Tab-separated table of C-alpha atoms in Angstrom:
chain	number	residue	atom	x	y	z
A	264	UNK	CA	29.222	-4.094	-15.144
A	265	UNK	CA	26.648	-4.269	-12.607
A	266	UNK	CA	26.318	-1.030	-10.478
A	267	UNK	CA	26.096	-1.316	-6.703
A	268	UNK	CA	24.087	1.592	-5.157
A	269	UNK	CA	24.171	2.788	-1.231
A	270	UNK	CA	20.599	3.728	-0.587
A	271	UNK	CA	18.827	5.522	1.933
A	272	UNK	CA	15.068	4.522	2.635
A	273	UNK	CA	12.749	6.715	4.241
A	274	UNK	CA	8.936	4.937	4.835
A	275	UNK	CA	6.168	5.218	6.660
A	276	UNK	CA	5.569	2.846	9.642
A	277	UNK	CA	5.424	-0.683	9.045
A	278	UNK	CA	1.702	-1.948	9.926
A	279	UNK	CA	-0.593	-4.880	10.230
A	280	UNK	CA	-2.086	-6.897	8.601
A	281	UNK	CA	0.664	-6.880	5.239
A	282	UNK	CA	3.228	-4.931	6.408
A	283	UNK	CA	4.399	-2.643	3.335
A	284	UNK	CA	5.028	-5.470	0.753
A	285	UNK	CA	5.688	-3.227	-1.850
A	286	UNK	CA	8.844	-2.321	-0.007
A	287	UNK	CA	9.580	-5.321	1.539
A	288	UNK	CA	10.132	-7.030	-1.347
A	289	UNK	CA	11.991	-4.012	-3.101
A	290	UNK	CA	14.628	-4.290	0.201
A	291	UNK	CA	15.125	-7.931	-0.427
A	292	UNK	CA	15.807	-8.304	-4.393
A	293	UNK	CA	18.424	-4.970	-3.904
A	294	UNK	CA	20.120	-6.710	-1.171
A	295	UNK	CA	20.001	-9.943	-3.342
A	296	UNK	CA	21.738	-7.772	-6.265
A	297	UNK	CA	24.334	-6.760	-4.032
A	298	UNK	CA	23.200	-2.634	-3.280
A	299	UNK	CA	23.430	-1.607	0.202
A	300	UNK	CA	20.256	-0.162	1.615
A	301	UNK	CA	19.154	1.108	5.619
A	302	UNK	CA	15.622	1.682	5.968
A	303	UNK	CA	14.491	4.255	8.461
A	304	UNK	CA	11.079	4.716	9.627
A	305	UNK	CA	8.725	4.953	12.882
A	306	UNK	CA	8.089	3.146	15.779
A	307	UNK	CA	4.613	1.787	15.113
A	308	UNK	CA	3.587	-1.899	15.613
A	309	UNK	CA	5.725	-4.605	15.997
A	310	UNK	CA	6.871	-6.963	13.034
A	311	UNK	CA	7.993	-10.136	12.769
A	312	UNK	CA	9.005	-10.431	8.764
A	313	UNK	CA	12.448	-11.651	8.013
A	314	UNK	CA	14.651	-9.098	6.764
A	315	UNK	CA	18.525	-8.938	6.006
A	316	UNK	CA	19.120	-5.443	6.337
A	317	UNK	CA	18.559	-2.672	9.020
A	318	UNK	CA	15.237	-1.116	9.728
A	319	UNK	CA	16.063	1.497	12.323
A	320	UNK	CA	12.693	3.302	14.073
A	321	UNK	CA	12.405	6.807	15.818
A	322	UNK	CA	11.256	5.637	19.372
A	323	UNK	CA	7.650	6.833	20.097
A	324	UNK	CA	7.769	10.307	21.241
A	325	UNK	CA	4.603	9.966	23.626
A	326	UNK	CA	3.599	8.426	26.253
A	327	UNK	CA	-0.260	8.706	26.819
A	328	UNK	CA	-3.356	10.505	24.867
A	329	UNK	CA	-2.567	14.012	25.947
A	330	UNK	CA	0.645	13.941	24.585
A	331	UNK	CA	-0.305	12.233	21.352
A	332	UNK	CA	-2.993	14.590	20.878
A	333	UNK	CA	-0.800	17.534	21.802
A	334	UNK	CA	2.048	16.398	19.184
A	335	UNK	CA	-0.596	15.442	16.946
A	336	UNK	CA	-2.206	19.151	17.021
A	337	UNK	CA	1.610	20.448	16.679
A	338	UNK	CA	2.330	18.757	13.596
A	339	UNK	CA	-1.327	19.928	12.160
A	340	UNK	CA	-0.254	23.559	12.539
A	341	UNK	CA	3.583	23.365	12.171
A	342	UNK	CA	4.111	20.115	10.354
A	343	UNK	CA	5.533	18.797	13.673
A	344	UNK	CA	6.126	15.153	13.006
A	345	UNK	CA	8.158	15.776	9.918
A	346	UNK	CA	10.438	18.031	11.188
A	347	UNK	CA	11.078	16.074	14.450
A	348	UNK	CA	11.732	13.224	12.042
A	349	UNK	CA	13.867	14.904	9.417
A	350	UNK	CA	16.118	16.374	12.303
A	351	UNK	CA	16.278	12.984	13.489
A	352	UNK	CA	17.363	11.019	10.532
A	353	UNK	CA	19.969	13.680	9.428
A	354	UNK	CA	21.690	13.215	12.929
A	355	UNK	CA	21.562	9.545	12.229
A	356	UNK	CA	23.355	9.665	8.635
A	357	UNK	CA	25.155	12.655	9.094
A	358	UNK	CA	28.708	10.773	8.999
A	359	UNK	CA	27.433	8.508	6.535
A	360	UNK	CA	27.741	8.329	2.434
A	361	UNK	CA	24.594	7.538	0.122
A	362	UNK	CA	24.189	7.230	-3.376
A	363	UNK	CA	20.463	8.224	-3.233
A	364	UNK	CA	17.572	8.568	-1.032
A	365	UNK	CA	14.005	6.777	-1.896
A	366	UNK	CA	10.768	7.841	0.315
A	367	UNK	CA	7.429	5.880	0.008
A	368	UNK	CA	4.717	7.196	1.495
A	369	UNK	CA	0.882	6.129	1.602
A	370	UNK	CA	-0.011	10.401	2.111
A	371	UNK	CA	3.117	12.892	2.684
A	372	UNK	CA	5.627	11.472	5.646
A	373	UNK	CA	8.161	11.344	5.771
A	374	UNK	CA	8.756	13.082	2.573
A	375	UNK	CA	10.073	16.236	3.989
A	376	UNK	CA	13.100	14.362	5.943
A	377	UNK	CA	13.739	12.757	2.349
A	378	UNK	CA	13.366	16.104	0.846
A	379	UNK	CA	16.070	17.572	3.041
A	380	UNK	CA	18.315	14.867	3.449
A	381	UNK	CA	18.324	14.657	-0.518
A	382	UNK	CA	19.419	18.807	-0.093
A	383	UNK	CA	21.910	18.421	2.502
A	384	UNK	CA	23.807	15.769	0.910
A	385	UNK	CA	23.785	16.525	-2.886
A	386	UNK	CA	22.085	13.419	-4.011
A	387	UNK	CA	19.141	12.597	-5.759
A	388	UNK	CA	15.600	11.964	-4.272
A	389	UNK	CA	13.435	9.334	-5.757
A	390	UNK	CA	9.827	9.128	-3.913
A	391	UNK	CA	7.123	6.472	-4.463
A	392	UNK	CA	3.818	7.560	-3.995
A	393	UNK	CA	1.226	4.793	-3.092
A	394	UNK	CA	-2.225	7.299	-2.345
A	395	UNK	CA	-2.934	10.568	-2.983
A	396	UNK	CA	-5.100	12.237	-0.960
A	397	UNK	CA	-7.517	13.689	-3.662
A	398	UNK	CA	-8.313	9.733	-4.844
A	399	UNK	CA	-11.200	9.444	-2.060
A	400	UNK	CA	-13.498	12.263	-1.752
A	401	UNK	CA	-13.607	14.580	1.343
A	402	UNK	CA	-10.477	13.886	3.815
A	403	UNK	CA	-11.025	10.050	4.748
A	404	UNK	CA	-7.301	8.889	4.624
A	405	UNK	CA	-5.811	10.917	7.229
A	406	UNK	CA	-5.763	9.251	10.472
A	407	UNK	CA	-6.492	12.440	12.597
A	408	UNK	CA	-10.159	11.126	12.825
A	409	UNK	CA	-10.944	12.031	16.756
A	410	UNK	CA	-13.803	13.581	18.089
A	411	UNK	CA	-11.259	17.100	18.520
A	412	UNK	CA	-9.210	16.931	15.379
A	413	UNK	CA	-12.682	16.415	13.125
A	414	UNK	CA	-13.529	19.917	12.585
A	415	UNK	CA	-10.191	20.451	10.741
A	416	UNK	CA	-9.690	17.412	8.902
A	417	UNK	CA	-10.661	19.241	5.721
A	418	UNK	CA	-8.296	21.650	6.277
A	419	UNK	CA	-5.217	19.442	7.164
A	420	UNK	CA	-5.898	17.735	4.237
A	421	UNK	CA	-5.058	20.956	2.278
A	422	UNK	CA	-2.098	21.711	4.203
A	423	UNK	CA	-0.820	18.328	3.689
A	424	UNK	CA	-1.376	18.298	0.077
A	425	UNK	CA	0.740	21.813	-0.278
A	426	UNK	CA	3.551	19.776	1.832
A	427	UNK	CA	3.292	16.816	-0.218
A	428	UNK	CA	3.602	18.906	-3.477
A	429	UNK	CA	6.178	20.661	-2.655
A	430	UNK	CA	8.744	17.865	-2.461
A	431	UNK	CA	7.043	16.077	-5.627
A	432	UNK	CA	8.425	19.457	-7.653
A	433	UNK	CA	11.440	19.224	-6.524
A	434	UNK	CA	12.161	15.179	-6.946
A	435	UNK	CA	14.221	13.515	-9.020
A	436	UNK	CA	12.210	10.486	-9.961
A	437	UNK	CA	8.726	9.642	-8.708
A	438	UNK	CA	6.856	6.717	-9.149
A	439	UNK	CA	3.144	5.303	-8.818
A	440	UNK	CA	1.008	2.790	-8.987
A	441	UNK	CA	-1.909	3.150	-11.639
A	442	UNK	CA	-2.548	5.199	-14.552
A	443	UNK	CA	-4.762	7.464	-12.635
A	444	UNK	CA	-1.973	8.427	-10.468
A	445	UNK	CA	0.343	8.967	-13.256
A	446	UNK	CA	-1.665	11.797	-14.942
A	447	UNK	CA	-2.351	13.027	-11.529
A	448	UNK	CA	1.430	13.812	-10.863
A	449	UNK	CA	2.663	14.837	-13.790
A	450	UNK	CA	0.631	17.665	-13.099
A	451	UNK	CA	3.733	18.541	-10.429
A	452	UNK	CA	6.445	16.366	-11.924
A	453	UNK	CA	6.749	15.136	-15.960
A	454	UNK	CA	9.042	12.273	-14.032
A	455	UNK	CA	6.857	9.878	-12.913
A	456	UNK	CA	6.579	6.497	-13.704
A	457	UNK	CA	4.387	3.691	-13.153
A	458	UNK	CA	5.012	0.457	-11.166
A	459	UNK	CA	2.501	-1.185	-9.816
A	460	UNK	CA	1.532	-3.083	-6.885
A	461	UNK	CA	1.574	-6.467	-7.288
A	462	UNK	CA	2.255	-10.132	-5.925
A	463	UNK	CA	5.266	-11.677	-4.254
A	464	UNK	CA	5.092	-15.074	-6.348
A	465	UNK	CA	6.955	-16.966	-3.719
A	466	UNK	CA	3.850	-16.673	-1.405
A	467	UNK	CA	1.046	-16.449	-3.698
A	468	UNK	CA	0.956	-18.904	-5.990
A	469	UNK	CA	-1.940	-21.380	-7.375
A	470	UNK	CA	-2.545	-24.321	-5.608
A	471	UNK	CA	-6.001	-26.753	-5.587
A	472	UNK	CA	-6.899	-27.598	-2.217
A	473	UNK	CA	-10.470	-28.922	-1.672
A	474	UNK	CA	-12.567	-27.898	1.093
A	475	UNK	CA	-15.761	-28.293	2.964
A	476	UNK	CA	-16.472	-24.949	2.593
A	477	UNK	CA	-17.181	-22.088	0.119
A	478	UNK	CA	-15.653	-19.155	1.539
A	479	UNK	CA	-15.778	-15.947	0.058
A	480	UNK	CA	-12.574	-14.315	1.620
A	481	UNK	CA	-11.518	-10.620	2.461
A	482	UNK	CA	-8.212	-9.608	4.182
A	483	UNK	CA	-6.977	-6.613	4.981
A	484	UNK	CA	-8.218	-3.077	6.234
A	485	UNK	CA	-11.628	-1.818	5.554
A	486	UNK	CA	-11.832	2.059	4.935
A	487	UNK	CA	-14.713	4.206	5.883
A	488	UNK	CA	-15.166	4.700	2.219
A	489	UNK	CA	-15.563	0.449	1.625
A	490	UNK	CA	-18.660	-1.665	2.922
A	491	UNK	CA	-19.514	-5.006	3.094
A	492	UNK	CA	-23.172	-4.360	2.890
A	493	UNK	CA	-24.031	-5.589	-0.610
A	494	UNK	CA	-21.571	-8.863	-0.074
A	495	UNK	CA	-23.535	-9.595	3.067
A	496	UNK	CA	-26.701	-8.945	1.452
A	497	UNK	CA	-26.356	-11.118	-1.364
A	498	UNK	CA	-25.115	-14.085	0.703
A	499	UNK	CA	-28.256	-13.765	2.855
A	500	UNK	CA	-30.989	-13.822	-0.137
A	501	UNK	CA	-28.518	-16.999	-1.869
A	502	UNK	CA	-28.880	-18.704	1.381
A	503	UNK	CA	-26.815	-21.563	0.246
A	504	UNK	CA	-25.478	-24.472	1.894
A	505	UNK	CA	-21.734	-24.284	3.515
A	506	UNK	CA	-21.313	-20.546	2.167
A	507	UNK	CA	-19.092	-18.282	5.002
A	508	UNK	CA	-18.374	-14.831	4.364
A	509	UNK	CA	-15.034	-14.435	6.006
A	510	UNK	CA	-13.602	-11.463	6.495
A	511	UNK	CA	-10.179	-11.127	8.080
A	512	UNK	CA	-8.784	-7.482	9.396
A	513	UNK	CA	-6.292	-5.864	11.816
A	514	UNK	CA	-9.082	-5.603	14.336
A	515	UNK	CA	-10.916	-8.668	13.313
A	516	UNK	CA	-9.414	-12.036	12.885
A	517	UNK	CA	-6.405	-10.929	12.028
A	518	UNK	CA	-4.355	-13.279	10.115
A	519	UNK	CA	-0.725	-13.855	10.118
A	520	UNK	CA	1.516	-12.286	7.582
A	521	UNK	CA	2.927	-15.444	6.257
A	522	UNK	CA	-0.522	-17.188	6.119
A	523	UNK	CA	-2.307	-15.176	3.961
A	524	UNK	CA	-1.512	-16.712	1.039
A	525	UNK	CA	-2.348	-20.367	2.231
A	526	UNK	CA	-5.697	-18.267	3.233
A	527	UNK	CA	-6.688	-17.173	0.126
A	528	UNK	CA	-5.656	-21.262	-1.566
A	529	UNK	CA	-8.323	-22.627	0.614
A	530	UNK	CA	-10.876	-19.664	-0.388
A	531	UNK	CA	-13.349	-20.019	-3.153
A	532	UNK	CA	-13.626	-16.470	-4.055
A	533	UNK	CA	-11.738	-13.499	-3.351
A	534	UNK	CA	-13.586	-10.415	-2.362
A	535	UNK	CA	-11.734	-6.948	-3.145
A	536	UNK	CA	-13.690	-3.904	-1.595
A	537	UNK	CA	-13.367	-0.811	-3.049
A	538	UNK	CA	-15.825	2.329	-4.013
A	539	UNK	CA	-17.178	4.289	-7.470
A	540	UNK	CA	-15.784	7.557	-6.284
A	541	UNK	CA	-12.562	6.285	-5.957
A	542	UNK	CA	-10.053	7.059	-8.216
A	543	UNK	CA	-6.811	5.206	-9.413
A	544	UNK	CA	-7.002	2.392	-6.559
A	545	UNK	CA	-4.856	-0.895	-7.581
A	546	UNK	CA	-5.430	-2.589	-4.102
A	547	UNK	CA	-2.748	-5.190	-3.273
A	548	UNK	CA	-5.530	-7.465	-2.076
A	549	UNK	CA	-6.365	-7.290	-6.122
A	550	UNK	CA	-3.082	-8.540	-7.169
A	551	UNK	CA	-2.401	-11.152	-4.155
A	552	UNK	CA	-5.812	-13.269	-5.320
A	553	UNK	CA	-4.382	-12.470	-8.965
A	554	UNK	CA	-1.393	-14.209	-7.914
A	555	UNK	CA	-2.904	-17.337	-6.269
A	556	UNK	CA	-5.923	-17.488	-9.516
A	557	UNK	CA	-8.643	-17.182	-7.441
A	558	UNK	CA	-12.095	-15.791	-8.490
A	559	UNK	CA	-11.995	-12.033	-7.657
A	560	UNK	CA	-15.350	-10.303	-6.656
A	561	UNK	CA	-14.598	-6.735	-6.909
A	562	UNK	CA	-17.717	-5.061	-5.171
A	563	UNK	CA	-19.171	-2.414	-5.172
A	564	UNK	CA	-16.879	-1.787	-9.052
A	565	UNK	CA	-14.927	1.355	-9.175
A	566	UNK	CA	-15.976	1.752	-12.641
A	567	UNK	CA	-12.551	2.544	-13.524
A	568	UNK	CA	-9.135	1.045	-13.642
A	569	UNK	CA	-8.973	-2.047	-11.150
A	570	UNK	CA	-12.363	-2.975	-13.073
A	571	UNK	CA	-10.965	-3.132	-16.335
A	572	UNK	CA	-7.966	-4.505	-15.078
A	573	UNK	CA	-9.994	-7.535	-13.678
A	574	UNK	CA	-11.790	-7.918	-17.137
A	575	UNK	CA	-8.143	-7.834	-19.002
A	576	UNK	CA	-6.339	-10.355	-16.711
A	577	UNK	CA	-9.776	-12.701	-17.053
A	578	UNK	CA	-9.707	-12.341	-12.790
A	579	UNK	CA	-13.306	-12.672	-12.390
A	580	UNK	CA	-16.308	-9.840	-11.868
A	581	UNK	CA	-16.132	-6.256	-10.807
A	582	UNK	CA	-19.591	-5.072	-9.857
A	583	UNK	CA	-22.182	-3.363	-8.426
A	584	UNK	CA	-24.996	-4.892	-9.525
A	585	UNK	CA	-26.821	-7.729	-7.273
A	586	UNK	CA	-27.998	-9.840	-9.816
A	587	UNK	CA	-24.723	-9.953	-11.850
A	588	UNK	CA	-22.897	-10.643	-8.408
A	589	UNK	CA	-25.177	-13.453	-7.441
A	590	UNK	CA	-25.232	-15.479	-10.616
A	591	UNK	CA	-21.133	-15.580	-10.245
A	592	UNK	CA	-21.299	-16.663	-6.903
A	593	UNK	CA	-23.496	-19.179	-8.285
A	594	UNK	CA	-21.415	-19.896	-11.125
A	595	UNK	CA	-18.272	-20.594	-8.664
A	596	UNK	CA	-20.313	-22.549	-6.301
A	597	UNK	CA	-21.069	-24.785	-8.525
A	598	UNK	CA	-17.464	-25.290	-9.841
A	599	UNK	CA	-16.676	-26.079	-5.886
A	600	UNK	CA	-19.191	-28.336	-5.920
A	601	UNK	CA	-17.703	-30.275	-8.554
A	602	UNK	CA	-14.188	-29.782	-7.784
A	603	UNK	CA	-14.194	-29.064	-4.186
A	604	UNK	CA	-12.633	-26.132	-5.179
A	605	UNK	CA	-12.526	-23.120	-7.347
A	606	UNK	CA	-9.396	-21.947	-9.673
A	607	UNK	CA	-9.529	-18.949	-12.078
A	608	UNK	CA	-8.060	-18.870	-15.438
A	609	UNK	CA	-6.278	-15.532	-15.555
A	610	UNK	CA	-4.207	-14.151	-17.885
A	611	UNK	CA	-0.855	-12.767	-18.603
A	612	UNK	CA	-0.127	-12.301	-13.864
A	613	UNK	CA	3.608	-12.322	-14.421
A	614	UNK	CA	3.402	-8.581	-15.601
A	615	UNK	CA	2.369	-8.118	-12.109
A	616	UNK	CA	4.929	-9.980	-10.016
A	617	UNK	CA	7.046	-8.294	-7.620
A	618	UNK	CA	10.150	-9.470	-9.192
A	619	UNK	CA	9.428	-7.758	-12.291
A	620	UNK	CA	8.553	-4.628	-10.359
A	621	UNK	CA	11.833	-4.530	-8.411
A	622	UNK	CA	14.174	-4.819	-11.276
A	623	UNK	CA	11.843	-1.984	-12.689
A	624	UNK	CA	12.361	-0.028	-9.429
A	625	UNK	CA	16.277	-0.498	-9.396
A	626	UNK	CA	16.478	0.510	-13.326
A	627	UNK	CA	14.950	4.187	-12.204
A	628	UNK	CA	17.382	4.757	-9.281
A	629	UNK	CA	20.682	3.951	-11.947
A	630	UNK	CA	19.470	5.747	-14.294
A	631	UNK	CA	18.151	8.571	-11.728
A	632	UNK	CA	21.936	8.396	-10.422
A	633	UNK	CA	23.427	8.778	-13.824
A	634	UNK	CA	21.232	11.659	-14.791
A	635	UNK	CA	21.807	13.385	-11.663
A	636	UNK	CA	25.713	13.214	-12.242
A	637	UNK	CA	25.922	13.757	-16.119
């Protein structure tokens, strides 16, 4: 007998250009198995995915830049946001009965609202950690990056990574997405299991399409840690004919949620951006090109786990060195000039699909549930 679950989901905002797709797709497939699920998060950016269940957002609580940077220098010293939010959300569900909460977070909200819901109401707390903090040297991730809060953006960092551990002691179930992480947490928490990012196969898929020209692709957000320099470099000394380095983010040609996949069909290589000093980082970018067998240029390689996943799924070249880049570049060209256009012959992608990581996903929170009430 199939069990149905009522689940409480605490995330981080929703934001452009993908939107969380990790838990996007996780919401649909448990509302496609029958569970019940609310999703509760902040007002951020507005979002125009489908969805068949209730996303309900904490209404911005400023109204220019003195009051964001105010709340923003409360909430460095007194973990401000958190508690605002966790007061919030237990107002919201306090008549209401859950089976479980589940918190993913990219850094540590809104963990401590999961953390205490998960207390007040005797359930279990499952939290899915996609970044840690200490996978990109000095304090780059946090978003408290203006000219005032810069002198103690080492510092928050600490403070934040004492918050975050805190509620990783105390979960039920926590999962991850790469090895790296893995080891990382079970530092804090033996629990922790690995599910990966992946691809939703219903929008990236392979397709041929010919074109009239060789782009070399790259969507999404580009860190201060990630550069385009050696990408742009090599394209200048190839100097071939109909070659466009196009490169898509929030701020920059942003692209539709719904067309990126068609995007990456009518590119001839996929560029993933990531850096040697960082650790553990399965971009979804990675996966998405995976899932649509395109050629993936992985540049400048992390040396570590996305580059030998790239060699075992046959996905195409992590690297940092210029002459290895340009003779693949080379290599695809001339397949496109052939063809018209490129297509990768990778191996074993279904172990990546979203599918397969949402059935993993609701396994954990049944078994988390039975544990919790043997």
């Amino acid at each position: 007998m199939h069990v149905k679950l009522n689940i409480l989901i605490l995330a981080d905002p929703f934001g452009k250009p993908s939107f969380a797709p990790r838990l996007r797709y996780l919401c649909n497939y448990l509302v496609q198995q029958g569970h019940q699920i609310v999703v509760y998060t902040e007002q951020f950016q507005e979002f125009d995915f489908p969805h068949s269940y209730p996303i309900i957002e904490k209404p911005i609580a400023y109204h220019n830049t003195w009051q964001w940077a105010w709340q923003s220098l409360w909430s460095l010293l007194f973990d401000w946001r958190n508690r605002q939010f966790s007061q919030w959300v237990s107002q919201q569900v306090k008549d209401q009965d859950f089976d479980l909460v589940f918190c993913t977070t990219f850094s540590t909200f809104p963990l401590r609202a999961a953390y205490d819901i998960a207390l007040q109401k005797h359930i279990p707390l499952i939290t899915d950690i996609r970044d840690l903090d200490e996978q990109i040297p000095g304090a780059q991730y946090q978003s408290h990056r203006q000219w005032w809060a810069k002198p103690f953006s080492h510092w928050y960092k600490r403070i934040n990574i004492r918050r975050r551990n805190r509620v990783l002691r105390a979960a039920n179930t926590i999962t991850t997405i790469s090895p790296w992480h893995v080891d990382f947490i079970r530092t804090y928490n033996t629990n922790v299991h690995l599910i990966y990012n992946g691809y939703d196969p219903a929008q990236f898929y392979a397709k041929d399409i010919p074109t009239d020209t060789f782009r070399i692709a790259y969507i999404g957000r580009i860190y201060a840690f990630q550069s385009t320099a050696l990408i742009e470099q090599v394209v200048r000394e190839l100097n071939l004919p109909n070659v466009e380095l196009d490169i898509h983010t929030t701020d920059c040609q942003p692209i539709p949620l719904n067309q990126v996949g068609d995007k990456l069909r009518h590119s001839s290589i996929a560029l993933v951006l990531t850096n040697p000093n960082a650790k553990g980082m399965m971009t979804t970018k990675f996966f998405e090109a995976l899932g649509c067998e395109k050629p993936i240029l992985c540049t400048p390689s992390d040396n570590g786990l996305l580059a030998q996943t790239i060699r075992q799924t046959n996905a195409g070249l992590a690297s940092s060195d210029i002459n290895e880049i340009k003779a693949f570049i080379l290599n695809k060209y001339h397949e496109w000039q052939q063809n018209g256009f490129t297509r990768q012959a990778v191996i074993n992608k279904e172990q990546f699909s979203r599918e397969k990581q949402a059935q993993q996903f609701e396994q954990l929170f049944i078994h988390t549930l039975k544990s919790h009430n043997s």
